[in-house]
Amino acid sequence: MAEVKDDVKEFMGSDTVKDFTKDIQQYNLGPLWEAIPAIMNKSPKPQAEAYLWSGELLNKKLMEAAEIFTPERGGERRAIYFQNPGLTYRQPWGWASTTQTLYAAVQLLLPGEEAPSHRHTQSALRFISEGEGAYTIVQGERLFMEEGDFLTTPKNLWHGHGHLGDKPMIWMDALDIPTIYSIGGTFFEPYADGLQQPDVPDNFSELRYNGGIVRPVGDGKFTVAPLANYKWTRTVDAIKGLMNFDPDPYDGFAIEYINPSTGKSANPTMGSRMQHLPKGFHTKAHRHTHSVIYHAHKGSGYTVINGIRFDWKKGDYFVVPNWAWHEHVASEDAYLFSVNDLPIMDRFELEQEQVYDSNNGHQDVTDEFKAVR
């Protein structure tokens, strides 16, 4: 917007303008001449805030929840979501918003438990942070999950969970709940018979894609990701291959989980990545239109977001809002899993990126975030 002259400012603050604004608002009308400076920003001004949740707090609260809630009593999923403090004004329940567009949570399933199947118009993904022996069943395919695995659950597919192991299983969920809620597209349906039973061999899609980058003949027409589970061992192998070359200055050694049939993101509305930061590696700062939710899968370090230092370690989660300067530093070898809304921004042709030119690409640290432990 052009700079407002003093006489215009004086007029806009006059009783004549204030009285007319008040008059039309009683008819559910609004004055664009007053609203436009606030809603047509020169650059993004998200209400979402940078924030970090410690792994200690999350594990403590999940175990407390296990004493109170079961899948049969008090909800279909024992999940605690990350409520962004800048978005609590959204009603109801802050739209369960971790960023402007995305929801993320930690979910706990205990040995012997079953979480009934359901389906919805929100797309989902999971990253397994701890445990083994549990499975998710998606549209009749039972997928056994291990630490470090990444799984997709496209919209409108039946999905539920069961646990045949002997140790608790904890994973990260991410969905596009705020986006779908905001545009009025939410539909949800429970499965009539509880947990759906398998109708194909266990880990069916994983076996079909055992060749890695090659795909079975006939799968080229899939629009829904035909590979439901991306195994940790293959992720590590891919990153090790990248380590033969120079790291990306902003992301280190990073890979993106993709749909092997289309080459696009594994989930149509959410991007997902794994990045490795060797000990001592310090990325340069940049910012972009898309927002990111990070999970520290291994290692420790810190991230500077708009001048604030956020120290993280294995098990922690943190948020980088859209259009926020950020850079990472690894105190030890680290792996960061992340979910972003880049596919949404790309769909609307809104994605922009800017590098930090000052101080050799590094921000001055002005404060430090203190996480609740």
CSV table of N, CA, C and O in Angstrom, one decimal, residues 73-145:
chain,number,residue,atom,x,y,z
A,73,ARG,N,-13.0,-46.1,25.4
A,73,ARG,CA,-13.6,-45.1,26.4
A,73,ARG,C,-13.0,-43.8,26.2
A,73,ARG,O,-11.8,-43.5,26.5
A,74,GLY,N,-13.7,-42.9,25.7
A,74,GLY,CA,-13.3,-41.5,25.7
A,74,GLY,C,-12.7,-41.0,24.4
A,74,GLY,O,-11.9,-40.0,24.4
A,75,GLY,N,-12.9,-41.7,23.3
A,75,GLY,CA,-12.4,-41.3,22.0
A,75,GLY,C,-11.7,-42.4,21.2
A,75,GLY,O,-11.2,-43.4,21.8
A,76,GLU,N,-11.8,-42.2,19.9
A,76,GLU,CA,-11.2,-43.3,19.0
A,76,GLU,C,-9.7,-43.3,19.0
A,76,GLU,O,-9.1,-44.3,18.6
A,77,ARG,N,-9.1,-42.2,19.3
A,77,ARG,CA,-7.6,-42.0,19.2
A,77,ARG,C,-7.1,-41.4,20.5
A,77,ARG,O,-7.6,-40.4,20.9
A,78,ARG,N,-6.1,-42.0,21.0
A,78,ARG,CA,-5.4,-41.4,22.2
A,78,ARG,C,-4.3,-40.5,21.6
A,78,ARG,O,-3.1,-40.8,21.5
A,79,ALA,N,-4.7,-39.3,21.2
A,79,ALA,CA,-3.8,-38.4,20.6
A,79,ALA,C,-3.9,-37.0,21.2
A,79,ALA,O,-5.0,-36.5,21.6
A,80,ILE,N,-2.7,-36.4,21.4
A,80,ILE,CA,-2.6,-35.0,22.0
A,80,ILE,C,-2.0,-34.2,20.9
A,80,ILE,O,-0.9,-34.4,20.4
A,81,TYR,N,-2.8,-33.1,20.5
A,81,TYR,CA,-2.3,-32.3,19.4
A,81,TYR,C,-1.6,-31.1,19.8
A,81,TYR,O,-1.7,-30.6,21.0
A,82,PHE,N,-0.8,-30.5,18.9
A,82,PHE,CA,0.0,-29.3,19.2
A,82,PHE,C,-0.8,-28.1,18.8
A,82,PHE,O,-1.0,-27.8,17.6
A,83,GLN,N,-1.3,-27.4,19.8
A,83,GLN,CA,-2.1,-26.2,19.6
A,83,GLN,C,-1.2,-25.0,19.6
A,83,GLN,O,-0.5,-24.7,20.5
A,84,ASN,N,-1.1,-24.4,18.4
A,84,ASN,CA,-0.3,-23.2,18.3
A,84,ASN,C,-0.9,-22.1,19.1
A,84,ASN,O,-2.1,-21.7,19.0
A,85,PRO,N,-0.1,-21.4,20.0
A,85,PRO,CA,-0.6,-20.4,20.9
A,85,PRO,C,-1.2,-19.2,20.2
A,85,PRO,O,-2.0,-18.4,20.8
A,86,GLY,N,-0.7,-19.0,19.0
A,86,GLY,CA,-1.2,-17.8,18.3
A,86,GLY,C,-2.5,-18.0,17.6
A,86,GLY,O,-3.1,-17.1,17.0
A,87,LEU,N,-3.1,-19.3,17.6
A,87,LEU,CA,-4.3,-19.6,16.9
A,87,LEU,C,-5.4,-20.1,17.8
A,87,LEU,O,-6.4,-20.6,17.3
A,88,THR,N,-5.3,-19.8,19.1
A,88,THR,CA,-6.3,-20.3,20.0
A,88,THR,C,-7.6,-19.5,19.8
A,88,THR,O,-8.6,-20.0,20.3
A,89,TYR,N,-7.6,-18.4,19.2
A,89,TYR,CA,-8.8,-17.6,19.0
A,89,TYR,C,-9.7,-18.3,18.0
A,89,TYR,O,-10.9,-18.0,18.0
A,90,ARG,N,-9.2,-19.3,17.2
A,90,ARG,CA,-10.1,-20.0,16.3
A,90,ARG,C,-11.0,-20.9,17.1
A,90,ARG,O,-10.6,-21.7,18.0
A,91,GLN,N,-12.3,-20.8,16.9
A,91,GLN,CA,-13.3,-21.6,17.6
A,91,GLN,C,-14.1,-22.5,16.6
A,91,GLN,O,-14.4,-22.0,15.5
A,92,PRO,N,-14.3,-23.8,16.9
A,92,PRO,CA,-14.0,-24.4,18.2
A,92,PRO,C,-12.6,-25.0,18.2
A,92,PRO,O,-12.0,-25.3,17.2
A,93,TRP,N,-12.0,-25.2,19.5
A,93,TRP,CA,-10.8,-25.9,19.7
A,93,TRP,C,-9.6,-25.4,18.9
A,93,TRP,O,-8.7,-26.2,18.6
A,94,GLY,N,-9.6,-24.1,18.7
A,94,GLY,CA,-8.5,-23.5,17.9
A,94,GLY,C,-8.3,-24.2,16.5
A,94,GLY,O,-7.2,-24.1,16.0
A,95,TRP,N,-9.4,-24.8,16.1
A,95,TRP,CA,-9.4,-25.6,14.8
A,95,TRP,C,-8.3,-26.7,14.9
A,95,TRP,O,-7.8,-27.2,13.9
A,96,ALA,N,-7.8,-27.0,16.1
A,96,ALA,CA,-6.7,-28.0,16.2
A,96,ALA,C,-5.5,-27.6,15.3
A,96,ALA,O,-4.8,-28.4,14.7
A,97,SER,N,-5.1,-26.3,15.3
A,97,SER,CA,-4.2,-25.7,14.4
A,97,SER,C,-2.8,-25.7,15.0
A,97,SER,O,-2.5,-25.0,16.0
A,98,THR,N,-1.8,-26.4,14.4
A,98,THR,CA,-0.4,-26.3,14.7
A,98,THR,C,0.2,-25.2,13.9
A,98,THR,O,1.2,-24.5,14.4
A,99,THR,N,-0.2,-25.0,12.6
A,99,THR,CA,0.2,-23.9,11.8
A,99,THR,C,-1.1,-23.3,11.3
A,99,THR,O,-2.2,-23.8,11.6
A,100,GLN,N,-1.0,-22.3,10.4
A,100,GLN,CA,-2.2,-21.7,9.8
A,100,GLN,C,-3.0,-22.8,9.1
A,100,GLN,O,-4.3,-22.7,9.1
A,101,THR,N,-2.4,-23.8,8.5
A,101,THR,CA,-3.0,-24.8,7.7
A,101,THR,C,-3.0,-26.2,8.1
A,101,THR,O,-3.8,-27.1,7.6
A,102,LEU,N,-2.1,-26.6,9.1
A,102,LEU,CA,-1.8,-28.0,9.4
A,102,LEU,C,-2.0,-28.3,10.9
A,102,LEU,O,-1.9,-27.4,11.7
A,103,TYR,N,-2.4,-29.5,11.1
A,103,TYR,CA,-2.6,-30.1,12.4
A,103,TYR,C,-1.5,-31.2,12.6
A,103,TYR,O,-1.1,-31.9,11.7
A,104,ALA,N,-0.9,-31.3,13.8
A,104,ALA,CA,0.0,-32.3,14.2
A,104,ALA,C,-0.3,-32.8,15.6
A,104,ALA,O,-0.7,-32.0,16.4
A,105,ALA,N,0.0,-34.0,15.9
A,105,ALA,CA,-0.2,-34.6,17.2
A,105,ALA,C,0.7,-35.7,17.5
A,105,ALA,O,1.4,-36.3,16.6
A,106,VAL,N,0.8,-36.1,18.7
A,106,VAL,CA,1.5,-37.4,19.1
A,106,VAL,C,0.4,-38.4,19.5
A,106,VAL,O,-0.6,-38.0,20.2
A,107,GLN,N,0.5,-39.6,19.1
A,107,GLN,CA,-0.5,-40.6,19.4
A,107,GLN,C,0.2,-41.8,20.1
A,107,GLN,O,1.3,-42.2,19.7
A,108,LEU,N,-0.5,-42.4,21.1
A,108,LEU,CA,0.0,-43.5,21.8
A,108,LEU,C,-0.9,-44.7,21.7
A,108,LEU,O,-2.2,-44.6,21.9
A,109,LEU,N,-0.4,-45.9,21.3
A,109,LEU,CA,-1.2,-47.1,21.3
A,109,LEU,C,-0.4,-48.1,22.1
A,109,LEU,O,0.8,-48.4,21.9
A,110,LEU,N,-1.2,-48.7,23.1
A,110,LEU,CA,-0.6,-49.7,24.0
A,110,LEU,C,-0.7,-51.1,23.5
A,110,LEU,O,-1.7,-51.4,22.7
A,111,PRO,N,0.1,-52.1,23.9
A,111,PRO,CA,0.0,-53.5,23.4
A,111,PRO,C,-1.4,-54.0,23.7
A,111,PRO,O,-2.0,-53.8,24.8
A,112,GLY,N,-2.0,-54.7,22.7
A,112,GLY,CA,-3.3,-55.3,22.8
A,112,GLY,C,-4.4,-54.4,22.4
A,112,GLY,O,-5.6,-54.8,22.3
A,113,GLU,N,-4.2,-53.1,22.3
A,113,GLU,CA,-5.2,-52.1,22.0
A,113,GLU,C,-5.6,-52.1,20.5
A,113,GLU,O,-4.7,-52.4,19.6
A,114,GLU,N,-6.8,-51.7,20.2
A,114,GLU,CA,-7.2,-51.5,18.8
A,114,GLU,C,-7.9,-50.1,18.7
A,114,GLU,O,-8.7,-49.8,19.6
A,115,ALA,N,-7.6,-49.3,17.7
A,115,ALA,CA,-8.3,-48.1,17.4
A,115,ALA,C,-9.1,-48.3,16.2
A,115,ALA,O,-8.6,-48.6,15.2
A,116,PRO,N,-10.5,-48.1,16.3
A,116,PRO,CA,-11.4,-48.5,15.3
A,116,PRO,C,-11.1,-47.7,14.0
A,116,PRO,O,-10.6,-46.6,14.0
A,117,SER,N,-11.5,-48.4,12.9
A,117,SER,CA,-11.4,-47.7,11.6
A,117,SER,C,-12.4,-46.6,11.4
A,117,SER,O,-13.5,-46.7,11.9
A,118,HIS,N,-12.0,-45.6,10.6
A,118,HIS,CA,-12.9,-44.6,10.2
A,118,HIS,C,-12.3,-43.9,8.9
A,118,HIS,O,-11.2,-44.3,8.5
A,119,ARG,N,-13.0,-43.0,8.3
A,119,ARG,CA,-12.5,-42.3,7.1
A,119,ARG,C,-13.0,-40.9,7.2
A,119,ARG,O,-14.0,-40.6,7.8
A,120,HIS,N,-12.2,-40.0,6.5
A,120,HIS,CA,-12.6,-38.6,6.5
A,120,HIS,C,-12.0,-37.9,5.3
A,120,HIS,O,-11.1,-38.4,4.6
A,121,THR,N,-12.4,-36.7,5.1
A,121,THR,CA,-11.9,-35.9,3.9
A,121,THR,C,-10.6,-35.2,4.2
A,121,THR,O,-10.0,-34.7,3.2
A,122,GLN,N,-10.1,-35.3,5.4
A,122,GLN,CA,-8.7,-34.8,5.7
A,122,GLN,C,-7.7,-35.9,5.3
A,122,GLN,O,-7.9,-37.1,5.5
A,123,SER,N,-6.6,-35.5,4.6
A,123,SER,CA,-5.5,-36.4,4.4
A,123,SER,C,-4.6,-36.5,5.6
A,123,SER,O,-4.5,-35.5,6.4
A,124,ALA,N,-4.0,-37.7,5.8
A,124,ALA,CA,-3.2,-37.9,7.0
A,124,ALA,C,-1.8,-38.5,6.6
A,124,ALA,O,-1.7,-39.2,5.6
A,125,LEU,N,-0.9,-38.3,7.5
A,125,LEU,CA,0.4,-39.0,7.4
A,125,LEU,C,0.9,-39.3,8.8
A,125,LEU,O,0.4,-38.7,9.8
A,126,ARG,N,1.8,-40.3,9.0
A,126,ARG,CA,2.4,-40.6,10.3
A,126,ARG,C,3.9,-40.8,10.2
A,126,ARG,O,4.4,-41.3,9.2
A,127,PHE,N,4.5,-40.5,11.3
A,127,PHE,CA,6.0,-40.8,11.4
A,127,PHE,C,6.2,-41.5,12.7
A,127,PHE,O,5.8,-40.9,13.8
A,128,ILE,N,6.8,-42.7,12.7
A,128,ILE,CA,6.9,-43.5,13.9
A,128,ILE,C,8.1,-43.1,14.7
A,128,ILE,O,9.3,-43.1,14.2
A,129,SER,N,7.9,-42.6,15.9
A,129,SER,CA,9.0,-42.1,16.7
A,129,SER,C,9.5,-43.1,17.7
A,129,SER,O,10.7,-43.0,18.2
A,130,GLU,N,8.7,-44.1,18.1
A,130,GLU,CA,9.1,-45.0,19.2
A,130,GLU,C,8.3,-46.3,19.1
A,130,GLU,O,7.0,-46.2,19.0
A,131,GLY,N,8.9,-47.4,19.3
A,131,GLY,CA,8.2,-48.7,19.5
A,131,GLY,C,8.2,-49.5,18.2
A,131,GLY,O,8.6,-49.2,17.1
A,132,GLU,N,7.6,-50.7,18.4
A,132,GLU,CA,7.4,-51.7,17.2
A,132,GLU,C,6.2,-52.6,17.6
A,132,GLU,O,5.8,-52.7,18.8
A,133,GLY,N,5.7,-53.4,16.6
A,133,GLY,CA,4.7,-54.3,16.9
A,133,GLY,C,3.3,-53.9,16.6
A,133,GLY,O,2.4,-54.7,16.5
A,134,ALA,N,3.1,-52.6,16.4
A,134,ALA,CA,1.8,-52.0,16.1
A,134,ALA,C,1.7,-52.0,14.5
A,134,ALA,O,2.6,-52.0,13.8
A,135,TYR,N,0.4,-51.9,14.1
A,135,TYR,CA,0.2,-51.8,12.7
A,135,TYR,C,-1.0,-50.8,12.4
A,135,TYR,O,-1.8,-50.5,13.3
A,136,THR,N,-1.0,-50.2,11.2
A,136,THR,CA,-2.2,-49.5,10.8
A,136,THR,C,-2.7,-50.3,9.6
A,136,THR,O,-2.0,-50.9,8.9
A,137,ILE,N,-4.0,-50.3,9.5
A,137,ILE,CA,-4.7,-50.9,8.3
A,137,ILE,C,-5.4,-49.9,7.5
A,137,ILE,O,-6.3,-49.2,8.0
A,138,VAL,N,-5.0,-49.7,6.3
A,138,VAL,CA,-5.5,-48.7,5.4
A,138,VAL,C,-6.1,-49.4,4.2
A,138,VAL,O,-5.5,-50.1,3.4
A,139,GLN,N,-7.5,-49.2,4.1
A,139,GLN,CA,-8.2,-49.8,2.9
A,139,GLN,C,-7.9,-51.3,2.7
A,139,GLN,O,-7.7,-51.7,1.6
A,140,GLY,N,-7.9,-52.0,3.9
A,140,GLY,CA,-7.7,-53.4,3.8
A,140,GLY,C,-6.3,-53.9,3.8
A,140,GLY,O,-6.0,-55.1,3.7
A,141,GLU,N,-5.3,-53.0,3.8
A,141,GLU,CA,-3.9,-53.4,3.8
A,141,GLU,C,-3.3,-53.1,5.2
A,141,GLU,O,-3.3,-52.0,5.7
A,142,ARG,N,-2.8,-54.2,5.9
A,142,ARG,CA,-2.2,-54.1,7.2
A,142,ARG,C,-0.7,-53.8,7.1
A,142,ARG,O,0.0,-54.6,6.4
A,143,LEU,N,-0.3,-52.7,7.7
A,143,LEU,CA,1.1,-52.2,7.5
A,143,LEU,C,1.7,-52.2,8.9
A,143,LEU,O,1.3,-51.4,9.8
A,144,PHE,N,2.7,-53.1,9.1
A,144,PHE,CA,3.4,-53.1,10.4
A,144,PHE,C,4.4,-51.9,10.5
A,144,PHE,O,5.2,-51.7,9.5
A,145,MET,N,4.5,-51.2,11.6
A,145,MET,CA,5.2,-50.0,11.7
A,145,MET,C,6.4,-50.2,12.6
A,145,MET,O,6.4,-50.9,13.6
